[in-house]
């Protein structure tokens, strides 16, 4: 099969949010810390009415409906998530309820977990299946979803929630480029969830940022090297392969400010790959940074400021359009990168997207990371894909604004009742959007039951 990639995407976010300005006041931090310092406007959250199963059911059922396929057209279904409700039973197996009506039980794939990276791993698996001898001609679906919640403290405003469903198959309008993929994996305790009784991670904020930036450097250098090899370039200069090779660059977004800094970091990478004699011409004003070592600059304010100022316009063009959902919803963990892709696709007229190459950087703490790229192909399928995303702005606008006290109480309720059985959720149904699945009951044997709005 040719041009394997994404045929359709459908993203769902919680129907309730808390405003980050209100949260700053409520937490008693200085005004601007979350909104300017982190770059966040709103944070989506779920009551005890929703769990990882229900948000993934919502994403899958709405994708099937919107794309006009039948459950029997799906031959592989994968879920990437770090929101664990059960140490054995997969979310994928719960989603099989939706296939019962059409009698399709022949569906490969299960769950993949490593922090925010599971969705990307699932996508790679789905693409590999379509390209393999095991492929039976049907479509694959990848779901990446999470409920991102942090204990009270500095990480709390970087929560969020959401799930994306992606339909994968041949002759796609968003082609995943073959051979253009670089990975960096290592052992780190930057963010992890060792307490299985709690939804909250143990997080070392500063280390997680350092790990993220290091992984970005490594993946980008690896990607550029492979791209150079593929295009037959052998020279040292990164002129031909670098940020200029991408029309858009989408990042995993824990919060928008880190993404803005990350974009500047790619320019820094290009800078370090540029012969010294070309620097004054290509990077005027940055000459003083010649000879800087990437691994010594993760928290270097001078470098950060210099390259952010230099790259401002490029950032506005290539990355800022991908931050709508991150800014309006927060970190969706595995879905965050793909929320970035959805935002980017919603940000301009379709004719402007045609022919573009979009780079994607996926990062999951612990750590696992990859950079790969998508080529956008002209045609009816692209028009259909983009027109199916028109609902995104409406979805964001019809959400309910909830005050921080109510949000905080909701977090306490989730905390107290996580993994409780039997349990009947008490969260308001008005916080759910039309067509959303929700939890009705957990029985004494921890079996979970759902209904649809
Ligand atoms: N107005 C404007 N900006 C402000 C204000 C203000 N009043 N107050 C603070 N700021 C700025 C700070 O200067 C800082 O920006 P800078 O780094 O560009 O200087 C920013 O706001 C954040 O302030 P900090 O004091 O650094 O925040 P804190 O240390 O309390 O928490 C952190 C930030 C570490 C990101 C925390 O939210 C966290 O741990 N989040 C979860 C971990 C995370 O998301 N890691 C990223 C990669 S891993 C992953 O995806 C989970």
PDB file of C-alpha atoms in Angstrom, residues 271 278-289 306-307 309-310:
ATOM      1  CA  UNK A 271      22.713  27.424  14.339  1.00  0.00           C
ATOM      2  CA  UNK A 278      28.120  31.940   7.667  1.00  0.00           C
ATOM      3  CA  UNK A 279      26.801  32.897  11.114  1.00  0.00           C
ATOM      4  CA  UNK A 280      26.984  36.727  10.776  1.00  0.00           C
ATOM      5  CA  UNK A 281      25.021  36.536   7.551  1.00  0.00           C
ATOM      6  CA  UNK A 282      22.437  33.902   8.520  1.00  0.00           C
ATOM      7  CA  UNK A 283      22.079  34.701  12.232  1.00  0.00           C
ATOM      8  CA  UNK A 284      22.863  38.418  12.618  1.00  0.00           C
ATOM      9  CA  UNK A 285      23.012  39.437  16.278  1.00  0.00           C
ATOM     10  CA  UNK A 286      23.662  35.902  17.516  1.00  0.00           C
ATOM     11  CA  UNK A 287      27.398  35.792  16.779  1.00  0.00           C
ATOM     12  CA  UNK A 288      28.238  35.745  20.495  1.00  0.00           C
ATOM     13  CA  UNK A 289      26.749  32.256  20.779  1.00  0.00           C
ATOM     14  CA  UNK A 306      18.406  35.445  22.001  1.00  0.00           C
ATOM     15  CA  UNK A 307      16.967  32.595  19.994  1.00  0.00           C
ATOM     16  CA  UNK A 309      13.666  36.840  19.784  1.00  0.00           C
ATOM     17  CA  UNK A 310      15.384  35.759  16.562  1.00  0.00           C
TER      18      UNK A 310
END
